[in-house]
mmCIF file of C-alpha atoms in Angstrom:
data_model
loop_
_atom_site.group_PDB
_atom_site.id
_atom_site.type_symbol
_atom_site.label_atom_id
_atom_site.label_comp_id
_atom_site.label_asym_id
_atom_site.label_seq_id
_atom_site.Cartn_x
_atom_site.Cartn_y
_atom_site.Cartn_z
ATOM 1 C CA UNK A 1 177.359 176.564 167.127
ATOM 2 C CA UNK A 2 180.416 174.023 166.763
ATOM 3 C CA UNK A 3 177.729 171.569 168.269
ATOM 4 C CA UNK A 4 174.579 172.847 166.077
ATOM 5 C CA UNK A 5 177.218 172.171 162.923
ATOM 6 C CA UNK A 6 178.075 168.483 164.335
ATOM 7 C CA UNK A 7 174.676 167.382 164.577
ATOM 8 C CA UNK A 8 173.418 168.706 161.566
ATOM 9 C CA UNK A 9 175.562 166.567 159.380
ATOM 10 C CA UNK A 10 174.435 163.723 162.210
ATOM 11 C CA UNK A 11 171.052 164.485 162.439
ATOM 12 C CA UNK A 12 169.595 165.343 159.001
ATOM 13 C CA UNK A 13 170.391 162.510 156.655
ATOM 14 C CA UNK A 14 170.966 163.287 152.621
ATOM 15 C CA UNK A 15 167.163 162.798 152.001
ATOM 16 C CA UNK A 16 166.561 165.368 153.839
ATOM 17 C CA UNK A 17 164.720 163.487 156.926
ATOM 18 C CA UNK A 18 165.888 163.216 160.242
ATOM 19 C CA UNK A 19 167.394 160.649 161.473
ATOM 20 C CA UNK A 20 165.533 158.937 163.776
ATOM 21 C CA UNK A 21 162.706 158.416 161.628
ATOM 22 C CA UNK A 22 159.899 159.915 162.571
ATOM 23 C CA UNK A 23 157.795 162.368 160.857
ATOM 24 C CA UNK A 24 156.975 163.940 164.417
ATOM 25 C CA UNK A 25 160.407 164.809 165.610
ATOM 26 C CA UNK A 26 161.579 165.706 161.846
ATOM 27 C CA UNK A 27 158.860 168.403 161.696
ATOM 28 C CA UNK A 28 159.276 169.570 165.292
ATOM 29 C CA UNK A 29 163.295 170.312 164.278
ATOM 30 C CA UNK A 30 162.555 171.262 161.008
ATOM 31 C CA UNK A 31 160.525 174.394 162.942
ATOM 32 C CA UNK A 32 163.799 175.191 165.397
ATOM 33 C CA UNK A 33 165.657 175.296 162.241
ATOM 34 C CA UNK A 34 163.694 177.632 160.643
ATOM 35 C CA UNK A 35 163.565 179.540 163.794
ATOM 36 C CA UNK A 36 167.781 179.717 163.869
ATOM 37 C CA UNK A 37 167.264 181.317 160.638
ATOM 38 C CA UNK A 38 164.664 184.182 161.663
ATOM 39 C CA UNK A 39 167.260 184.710 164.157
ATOM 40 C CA UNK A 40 169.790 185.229 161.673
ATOM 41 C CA UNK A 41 168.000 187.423 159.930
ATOM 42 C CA UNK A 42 166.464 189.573 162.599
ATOM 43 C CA UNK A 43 170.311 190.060 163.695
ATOM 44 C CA UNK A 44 172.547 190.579 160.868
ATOM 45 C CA UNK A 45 176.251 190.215 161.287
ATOM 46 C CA UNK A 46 175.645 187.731 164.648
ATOM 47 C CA UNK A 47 176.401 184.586 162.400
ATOM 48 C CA UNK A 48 178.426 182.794 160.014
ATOM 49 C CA UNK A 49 177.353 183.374 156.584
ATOM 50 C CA UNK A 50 178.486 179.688 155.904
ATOM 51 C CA UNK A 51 176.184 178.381 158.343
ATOM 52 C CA UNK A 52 173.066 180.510 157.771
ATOM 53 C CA UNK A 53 173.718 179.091 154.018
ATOM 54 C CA UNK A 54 174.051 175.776 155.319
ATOM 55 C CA UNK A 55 170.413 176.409 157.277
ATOM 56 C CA UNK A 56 168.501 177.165 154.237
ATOM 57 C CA UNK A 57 169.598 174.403 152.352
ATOM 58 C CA UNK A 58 169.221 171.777 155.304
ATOM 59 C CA UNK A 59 165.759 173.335 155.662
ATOM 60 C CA UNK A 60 164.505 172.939 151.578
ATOM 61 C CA UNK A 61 165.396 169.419 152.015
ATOM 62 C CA UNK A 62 163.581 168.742 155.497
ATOM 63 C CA UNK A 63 160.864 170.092 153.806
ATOM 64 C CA UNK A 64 160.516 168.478 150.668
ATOM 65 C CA UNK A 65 161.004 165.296 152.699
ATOM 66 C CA UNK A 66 158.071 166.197 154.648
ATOM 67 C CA UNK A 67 156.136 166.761 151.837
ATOM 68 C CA UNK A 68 156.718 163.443 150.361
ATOM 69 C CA UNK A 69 155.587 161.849 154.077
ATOM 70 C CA UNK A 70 152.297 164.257 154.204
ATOM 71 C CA UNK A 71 149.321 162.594 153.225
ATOM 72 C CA UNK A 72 146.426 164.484 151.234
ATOM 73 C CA UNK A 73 144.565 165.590 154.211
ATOM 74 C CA UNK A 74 147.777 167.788 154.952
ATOM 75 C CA UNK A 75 148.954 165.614 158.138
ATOM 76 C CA UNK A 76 151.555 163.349 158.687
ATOM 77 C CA UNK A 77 151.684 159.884 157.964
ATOM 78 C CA UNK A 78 152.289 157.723 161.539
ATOM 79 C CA UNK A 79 155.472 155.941 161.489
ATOM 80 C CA UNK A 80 157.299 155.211 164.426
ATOM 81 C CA UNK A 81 156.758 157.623 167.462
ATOM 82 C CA UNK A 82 154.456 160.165 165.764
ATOM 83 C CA UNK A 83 151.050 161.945 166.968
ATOM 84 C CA UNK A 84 149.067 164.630 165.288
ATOM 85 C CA UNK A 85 149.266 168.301 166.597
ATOM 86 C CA UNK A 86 152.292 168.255 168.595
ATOM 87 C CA UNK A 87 154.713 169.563 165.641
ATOM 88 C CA UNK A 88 153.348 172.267 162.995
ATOM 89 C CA UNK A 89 152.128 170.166 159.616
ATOM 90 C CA UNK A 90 153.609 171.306 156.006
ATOM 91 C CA UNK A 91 151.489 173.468 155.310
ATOM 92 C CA UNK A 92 152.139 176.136 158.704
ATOM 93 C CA UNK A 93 156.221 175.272 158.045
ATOM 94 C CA UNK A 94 155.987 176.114 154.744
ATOM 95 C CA UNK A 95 154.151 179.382 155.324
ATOM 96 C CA UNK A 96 157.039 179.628 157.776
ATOM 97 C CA UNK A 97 159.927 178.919 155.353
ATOM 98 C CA UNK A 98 157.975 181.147 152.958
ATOM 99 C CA UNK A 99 158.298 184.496 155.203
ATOM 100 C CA UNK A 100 161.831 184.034 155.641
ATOM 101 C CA UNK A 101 162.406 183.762 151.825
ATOM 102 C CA UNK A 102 162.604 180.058 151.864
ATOM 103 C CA UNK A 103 160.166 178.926 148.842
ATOM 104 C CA UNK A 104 159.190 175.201 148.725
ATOM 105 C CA UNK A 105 159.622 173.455 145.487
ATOM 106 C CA UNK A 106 156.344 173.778 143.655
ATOM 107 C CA UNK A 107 156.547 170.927 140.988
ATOM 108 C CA UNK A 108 154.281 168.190 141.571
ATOM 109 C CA UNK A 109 155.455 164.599 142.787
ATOM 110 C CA UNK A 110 155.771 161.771 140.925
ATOM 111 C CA UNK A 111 154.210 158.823 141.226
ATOM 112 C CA UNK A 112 156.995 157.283 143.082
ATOM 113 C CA UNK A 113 158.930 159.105 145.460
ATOM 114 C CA UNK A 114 161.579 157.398 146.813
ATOM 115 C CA UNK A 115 163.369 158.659 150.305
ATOM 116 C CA UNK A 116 166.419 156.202 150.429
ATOM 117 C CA UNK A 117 167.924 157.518 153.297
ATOM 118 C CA UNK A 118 165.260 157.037 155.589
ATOM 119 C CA UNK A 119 163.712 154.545 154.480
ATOM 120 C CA UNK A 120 160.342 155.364 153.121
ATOM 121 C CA UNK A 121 158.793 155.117 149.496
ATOM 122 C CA UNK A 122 155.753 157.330 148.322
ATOM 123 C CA UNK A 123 153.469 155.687 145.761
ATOM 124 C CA UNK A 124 150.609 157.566 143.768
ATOM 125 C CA UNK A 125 148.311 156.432 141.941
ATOM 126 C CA UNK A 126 144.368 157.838 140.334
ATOM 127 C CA UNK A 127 143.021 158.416 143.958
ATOM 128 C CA UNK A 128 145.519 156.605 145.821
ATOM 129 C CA UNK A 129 148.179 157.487 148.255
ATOM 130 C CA UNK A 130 150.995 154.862 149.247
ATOM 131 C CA UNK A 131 153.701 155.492 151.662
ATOM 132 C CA UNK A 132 155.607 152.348 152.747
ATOM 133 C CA UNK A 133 158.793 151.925 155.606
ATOM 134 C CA UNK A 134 161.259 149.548 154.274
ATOM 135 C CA UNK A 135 164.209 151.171 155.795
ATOM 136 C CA UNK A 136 166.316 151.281 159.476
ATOM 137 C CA UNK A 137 164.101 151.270 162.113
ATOM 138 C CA UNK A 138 166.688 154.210 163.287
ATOM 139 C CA UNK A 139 169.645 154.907 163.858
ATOM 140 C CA UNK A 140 171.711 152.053 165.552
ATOM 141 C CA UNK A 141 172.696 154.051 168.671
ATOM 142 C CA UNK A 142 169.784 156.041 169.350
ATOM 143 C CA UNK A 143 165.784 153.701 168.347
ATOM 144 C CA UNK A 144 164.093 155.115 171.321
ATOM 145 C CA UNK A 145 161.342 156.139 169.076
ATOM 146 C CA UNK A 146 161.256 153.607 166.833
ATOM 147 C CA UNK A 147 158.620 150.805 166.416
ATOM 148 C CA UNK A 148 158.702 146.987 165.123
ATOM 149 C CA UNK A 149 157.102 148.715 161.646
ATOM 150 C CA UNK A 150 159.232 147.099 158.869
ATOM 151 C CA UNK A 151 157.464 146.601 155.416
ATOM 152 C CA UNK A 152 154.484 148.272 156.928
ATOM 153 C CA UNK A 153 152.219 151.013 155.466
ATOM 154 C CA UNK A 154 149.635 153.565 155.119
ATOM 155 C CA UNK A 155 147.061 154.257 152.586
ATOM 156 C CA UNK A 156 145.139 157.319 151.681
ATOM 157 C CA UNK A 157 141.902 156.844 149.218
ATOM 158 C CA UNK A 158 139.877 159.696 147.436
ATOM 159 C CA UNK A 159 141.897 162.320 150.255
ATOM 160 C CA UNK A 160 140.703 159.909 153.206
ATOM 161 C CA UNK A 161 143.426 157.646 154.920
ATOM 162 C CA UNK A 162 141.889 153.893 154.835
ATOM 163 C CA UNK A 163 144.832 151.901 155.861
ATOM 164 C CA UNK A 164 146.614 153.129 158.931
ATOM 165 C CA UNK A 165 149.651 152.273 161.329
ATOM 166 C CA UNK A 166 148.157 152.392 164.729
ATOM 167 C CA UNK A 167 149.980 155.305 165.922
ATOM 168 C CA UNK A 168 150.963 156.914 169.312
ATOM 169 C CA UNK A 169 149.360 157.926 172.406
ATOM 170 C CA UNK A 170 151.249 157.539 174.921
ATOM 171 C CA UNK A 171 155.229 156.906 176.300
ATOM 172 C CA UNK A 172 154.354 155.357 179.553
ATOM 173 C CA UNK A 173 156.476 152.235 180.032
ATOM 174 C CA UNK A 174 153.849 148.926 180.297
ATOM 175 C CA UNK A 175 151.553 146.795 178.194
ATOM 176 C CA UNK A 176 149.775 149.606 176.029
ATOM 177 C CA UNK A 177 153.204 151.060 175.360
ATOM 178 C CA UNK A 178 154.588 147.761 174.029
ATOM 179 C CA UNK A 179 151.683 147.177 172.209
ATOM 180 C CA UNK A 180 151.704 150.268 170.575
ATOM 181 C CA UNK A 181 155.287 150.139 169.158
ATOM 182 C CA UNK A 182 154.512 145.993 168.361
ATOM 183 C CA UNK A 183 154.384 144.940 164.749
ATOM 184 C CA UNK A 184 150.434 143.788 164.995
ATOM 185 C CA UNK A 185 149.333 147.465 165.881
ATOM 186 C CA UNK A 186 150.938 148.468 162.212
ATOM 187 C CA UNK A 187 150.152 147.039 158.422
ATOM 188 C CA UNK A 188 152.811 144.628 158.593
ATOM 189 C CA UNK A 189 153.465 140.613 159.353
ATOM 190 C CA UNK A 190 154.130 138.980 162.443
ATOM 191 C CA UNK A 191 155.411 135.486 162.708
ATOM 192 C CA UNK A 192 154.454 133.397 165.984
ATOM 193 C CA UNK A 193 153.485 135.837 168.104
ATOM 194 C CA UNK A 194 156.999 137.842 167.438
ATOM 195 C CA UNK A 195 157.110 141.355 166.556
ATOM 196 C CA UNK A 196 159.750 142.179 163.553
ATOM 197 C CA UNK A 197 161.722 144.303 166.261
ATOM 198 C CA UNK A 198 162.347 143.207 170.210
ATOM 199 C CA UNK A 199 160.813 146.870 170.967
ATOM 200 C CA UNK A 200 161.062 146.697 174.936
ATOM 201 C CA UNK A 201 160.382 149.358 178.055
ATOM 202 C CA UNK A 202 159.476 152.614 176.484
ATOM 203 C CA UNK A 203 162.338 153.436 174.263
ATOM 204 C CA UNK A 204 164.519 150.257 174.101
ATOM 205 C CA UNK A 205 165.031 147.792 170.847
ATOM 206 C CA UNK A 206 166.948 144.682 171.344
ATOM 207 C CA UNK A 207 167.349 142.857 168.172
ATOM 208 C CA UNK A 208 166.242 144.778 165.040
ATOM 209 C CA UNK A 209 164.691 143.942 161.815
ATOM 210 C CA UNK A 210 167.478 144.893 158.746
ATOM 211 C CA UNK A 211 165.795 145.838 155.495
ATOM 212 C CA UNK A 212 167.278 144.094 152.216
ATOM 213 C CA UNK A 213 166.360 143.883 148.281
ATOM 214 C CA UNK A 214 164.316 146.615 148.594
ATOM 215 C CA UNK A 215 163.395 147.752 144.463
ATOM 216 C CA UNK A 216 160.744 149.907 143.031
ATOM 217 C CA UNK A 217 159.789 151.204 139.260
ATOM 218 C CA UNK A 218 156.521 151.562 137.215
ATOM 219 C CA UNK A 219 155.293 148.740 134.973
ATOM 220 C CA UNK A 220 154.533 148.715 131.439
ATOM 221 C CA UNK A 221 151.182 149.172 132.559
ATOM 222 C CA UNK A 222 151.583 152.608 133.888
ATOM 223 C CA UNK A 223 151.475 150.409 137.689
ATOM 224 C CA UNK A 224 153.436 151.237 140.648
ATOM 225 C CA UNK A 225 155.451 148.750 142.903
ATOM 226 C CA UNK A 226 157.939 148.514 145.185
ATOM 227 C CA UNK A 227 159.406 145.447 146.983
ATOM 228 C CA UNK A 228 161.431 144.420 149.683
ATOM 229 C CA UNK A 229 162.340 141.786 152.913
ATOM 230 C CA UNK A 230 163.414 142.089 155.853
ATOM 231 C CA UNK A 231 165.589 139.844 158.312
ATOM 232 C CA UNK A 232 163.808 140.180 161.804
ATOM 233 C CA UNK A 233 162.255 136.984 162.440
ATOM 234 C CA UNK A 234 165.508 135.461 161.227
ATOM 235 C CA UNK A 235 166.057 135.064 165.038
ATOM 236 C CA UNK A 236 163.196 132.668 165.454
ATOM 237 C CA UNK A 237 163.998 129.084 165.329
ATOM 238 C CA UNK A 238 162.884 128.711 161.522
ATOM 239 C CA UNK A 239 165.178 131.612 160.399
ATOM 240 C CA UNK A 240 161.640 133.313 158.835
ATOM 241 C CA UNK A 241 162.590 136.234 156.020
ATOM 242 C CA UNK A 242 159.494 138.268 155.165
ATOM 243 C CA UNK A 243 159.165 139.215 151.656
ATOM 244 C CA UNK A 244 156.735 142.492 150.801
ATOM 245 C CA UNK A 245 155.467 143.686 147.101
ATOM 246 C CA UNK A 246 152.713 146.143 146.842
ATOM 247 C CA UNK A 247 151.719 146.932 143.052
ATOM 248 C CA UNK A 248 149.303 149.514 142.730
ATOM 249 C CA UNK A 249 147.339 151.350 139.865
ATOM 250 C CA UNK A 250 144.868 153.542 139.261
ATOM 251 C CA UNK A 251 141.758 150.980 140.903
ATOM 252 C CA UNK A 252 143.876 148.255 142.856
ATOM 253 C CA UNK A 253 146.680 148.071 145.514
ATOM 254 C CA UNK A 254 147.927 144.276 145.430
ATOM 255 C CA UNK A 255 149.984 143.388 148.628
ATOM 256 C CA UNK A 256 152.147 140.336 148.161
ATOM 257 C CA UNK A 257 154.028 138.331 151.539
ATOM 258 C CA UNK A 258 155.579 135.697 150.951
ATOM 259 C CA UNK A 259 157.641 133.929 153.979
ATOM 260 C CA UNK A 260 160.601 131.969 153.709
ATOM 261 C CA UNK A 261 161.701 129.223 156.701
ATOM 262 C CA UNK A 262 159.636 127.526 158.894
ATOM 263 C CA UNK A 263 157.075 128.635 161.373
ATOM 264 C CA UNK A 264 153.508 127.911 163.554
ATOM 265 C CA UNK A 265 151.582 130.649 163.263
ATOM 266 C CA UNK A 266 151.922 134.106 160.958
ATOM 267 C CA UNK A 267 149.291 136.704 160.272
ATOM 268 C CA UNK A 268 149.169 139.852 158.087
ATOM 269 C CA UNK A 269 147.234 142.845 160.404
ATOM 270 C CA UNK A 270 145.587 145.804 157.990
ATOM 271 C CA UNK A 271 143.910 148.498 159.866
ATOM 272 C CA UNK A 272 141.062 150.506 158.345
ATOM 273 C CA UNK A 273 140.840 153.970 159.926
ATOM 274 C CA UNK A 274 137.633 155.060 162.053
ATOM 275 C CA UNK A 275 134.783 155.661 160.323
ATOM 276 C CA UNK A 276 135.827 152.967 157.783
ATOM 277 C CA UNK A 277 133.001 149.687 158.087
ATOM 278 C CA UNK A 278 134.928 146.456 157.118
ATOM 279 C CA UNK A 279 131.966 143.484 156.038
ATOM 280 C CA UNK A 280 133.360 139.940 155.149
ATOM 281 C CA UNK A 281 130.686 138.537 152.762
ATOM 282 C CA UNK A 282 132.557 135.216 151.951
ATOM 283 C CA UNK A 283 135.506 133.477 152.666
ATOM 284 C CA UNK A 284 138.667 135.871 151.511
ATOM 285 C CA UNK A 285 136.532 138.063 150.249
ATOM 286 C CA UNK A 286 134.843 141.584 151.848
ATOM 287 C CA UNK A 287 134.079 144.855 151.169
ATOM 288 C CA UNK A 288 135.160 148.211 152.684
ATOM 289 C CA UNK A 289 132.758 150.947 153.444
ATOM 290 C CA UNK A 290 132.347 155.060 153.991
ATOM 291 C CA UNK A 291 129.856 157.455 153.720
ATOM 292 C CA UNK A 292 131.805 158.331 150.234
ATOM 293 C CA UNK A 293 132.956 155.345 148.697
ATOM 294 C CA UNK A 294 133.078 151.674 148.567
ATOM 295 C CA UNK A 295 136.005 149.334 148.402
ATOM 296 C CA UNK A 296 136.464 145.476 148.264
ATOM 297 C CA UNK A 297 139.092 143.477 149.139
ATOM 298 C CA UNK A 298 140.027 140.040 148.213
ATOM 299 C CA UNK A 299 142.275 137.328 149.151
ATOM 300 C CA UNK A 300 144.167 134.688 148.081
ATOM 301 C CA UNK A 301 146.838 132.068 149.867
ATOM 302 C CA UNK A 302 145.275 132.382 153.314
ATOM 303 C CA UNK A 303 144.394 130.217 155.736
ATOM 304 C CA UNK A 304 141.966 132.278 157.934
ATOM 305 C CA UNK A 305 140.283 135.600 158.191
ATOM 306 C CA UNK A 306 138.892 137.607 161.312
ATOM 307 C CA UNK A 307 137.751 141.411 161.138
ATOM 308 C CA UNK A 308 138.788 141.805 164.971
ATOM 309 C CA UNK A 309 138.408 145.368 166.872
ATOM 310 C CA UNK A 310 140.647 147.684 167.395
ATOM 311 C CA UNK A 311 142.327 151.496 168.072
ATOM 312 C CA UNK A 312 143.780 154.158 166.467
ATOM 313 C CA UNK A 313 145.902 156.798 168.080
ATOM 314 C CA UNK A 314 146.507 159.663 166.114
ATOM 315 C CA UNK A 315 147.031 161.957 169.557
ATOM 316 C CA UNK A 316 148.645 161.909 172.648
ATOM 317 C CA UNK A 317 145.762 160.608 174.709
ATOM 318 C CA UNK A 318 143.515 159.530 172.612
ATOM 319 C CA UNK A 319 142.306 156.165 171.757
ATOM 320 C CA UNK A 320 140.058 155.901 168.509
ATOM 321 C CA UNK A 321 138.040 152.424 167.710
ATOM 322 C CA UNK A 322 138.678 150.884 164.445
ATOM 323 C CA UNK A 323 138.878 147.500 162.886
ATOM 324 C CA UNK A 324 141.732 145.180 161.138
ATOM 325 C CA UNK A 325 141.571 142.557 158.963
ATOM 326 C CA UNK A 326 143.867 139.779 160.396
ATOM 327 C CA UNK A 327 144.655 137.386 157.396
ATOM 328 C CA UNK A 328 146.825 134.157 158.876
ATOM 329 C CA UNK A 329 149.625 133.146 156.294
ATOM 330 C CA UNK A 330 150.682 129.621 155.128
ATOM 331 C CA UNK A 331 153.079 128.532 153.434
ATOM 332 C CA UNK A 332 151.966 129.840 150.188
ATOM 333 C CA UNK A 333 152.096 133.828 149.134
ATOM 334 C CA UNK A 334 149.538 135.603 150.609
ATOM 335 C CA UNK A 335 148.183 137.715 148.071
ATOM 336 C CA UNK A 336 145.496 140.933 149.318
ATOM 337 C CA UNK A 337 143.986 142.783 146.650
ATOM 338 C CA UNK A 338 142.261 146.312 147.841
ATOM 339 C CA UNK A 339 139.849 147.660 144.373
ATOM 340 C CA UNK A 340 137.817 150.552 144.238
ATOM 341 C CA UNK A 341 135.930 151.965 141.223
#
């Protein structure tokens, strides 16, 4: 118990998420925490009132902070290590909390919500869902499960996710490992063949990437943004600082990068999920397609433009194809616009 109280104030940051990051592990402690208090209450008089209080509470936060991470199809969103159907989703622990008394706040979120702790930013727009990573990649001691993700993001259209971080299948140390934890595998930037993080073995990080400015409000417009830059290809020999907006309303997301320093080569990677068709009809210009809906997507500042295959791993196991647009980056902003009617 002296241990369980240690870690707790460790562990579970004032957001309410956990502290390494990912919405796997948060969910799969949020569920033993619950648990610790079924146990309380199945045996009354066993524990300290004070920390059966301090359960609860720790618990409505975890759980509003998985809410804000839960995209409209009632799963998580993939950041860092983080697979579908290992941990319970909201909606099972909040039937959970539920039974033991624990009711989650019902009020609607806004159209930003902000998780500062952590890291992440939830944007909401008409039909859209945003949630970005411009925090830590984890904690400084402990980013075995963390992945070279900074500034990247996932997007969820009409309840459908369309842009996705390439998620996690497996934790065997080689090449598909380190790919899947590599900055190109997520909606993010990569300069010279670098990833934003020196992710290495399974669960090692060398040098990280440091979030900074990062800013966010709602225009006069009624629009969404948020903005931020990171410092991990300030290793590199032209001391590169990637610079992220996204602005987003009711028909368009707008993604902004603009680099600073000097460099060879730099592409932004945006995945579609499967089942999403992605048709260039002209140069920096395409159009996105489901069985639902159609989006287009337009470019300006790039050099060059590939729609190159890919995977998506929302399991342990599994390998899903999908495609990415690759956009290469010059030295002026690289502007992406993503409309749908």
């Amino acid at each position: 118990l002296a241990l369980l109280r240690r870690e707790l104030g460790e562990q579970i940051l004032a957001d309410g998420g956990h502290f390494e990051r990912s919405p796997m592990y948060h969910a799969i402690v949020l569920e033993d925490l619950l648990d610790l208090v079924q146990l309380a209450t199945m045996h009354s008089g066993l524990f300290v009132e004070a920390d059966i209080a301090r359960w609860k509470t720790t618990a409505m936060r975890m759980l509003r902070w998985l809410r804000v991470m839960t995209h409209p199809d009632g799963e998580i969103a993939l950041f860092n290590d983080a697979a579908l159907g290992i941990a319970p989703n909201q909606a099972a622990l909040d039937a959970y909390a539920t039974k033991l008394g624990l009711l989650p706040d019902p009020t609607p979120l806004a159209s930003i919500e902000a998780l500062p702790d952590s890291g992440y930013v939830r944007m909401q727009s008409g039909p859209a869902v945003l949630i970005a990573d411009v925090g830590a990649i984890g904690p400084n001691y402990l980013p075995g499960h963390a992945h070279a993700d900074t500034l990247s993001f996932e997007l969820s259209l009409r309840g459908q996710r369309v842009l996705v971080n390439g998620g996690t299948s497996t934790y065997e140390p080689g090449p598909e490992r380190l790919r899947q934890r590599g900055t190109a595998a997520h909606n993010a930037v990569t300069v010279d063949g670098q990833d934003s993080s020196e992710v290495w073995s399974s669960f090692r990080v060398a040098r990280r990437a440091r979030p900074h400015d990062v800013s966010w409000g709602v225009d006069t417009t009624g629009s969404v943004w948020l903005a931020a830059a990171h410092d991990g290809y300030r290793r590199l020999p032209g001391h590169v600082t990637h610079r992220r907006r996204w602005e987003m309303d009711e028909k368009r997301l707008r993604v902004v990068d603009v680099l600073a320093g000097s460099f060879t080569d730099a592409k932004a990677s945006f995945r579609f999920g499967p089942g999403v068709q992605l048709r260039p009809e002209r140069a920096g210009a395409g159009v996105v397609l489901t069985d639902a809906w159609l989006m287009n997507w337009q470019v300006r500042g790039h050099g060059a433009q590939a729609a190159t295959p890919g995977s998506w791993h929302p399991r342990f196991g599994v390998s899903e194809p999908c495609q990415v647009l690759v956009l290469s980056i010059s030295g002026a902003p690289l502007e992406t616009d993503f409309c749908w009617s």
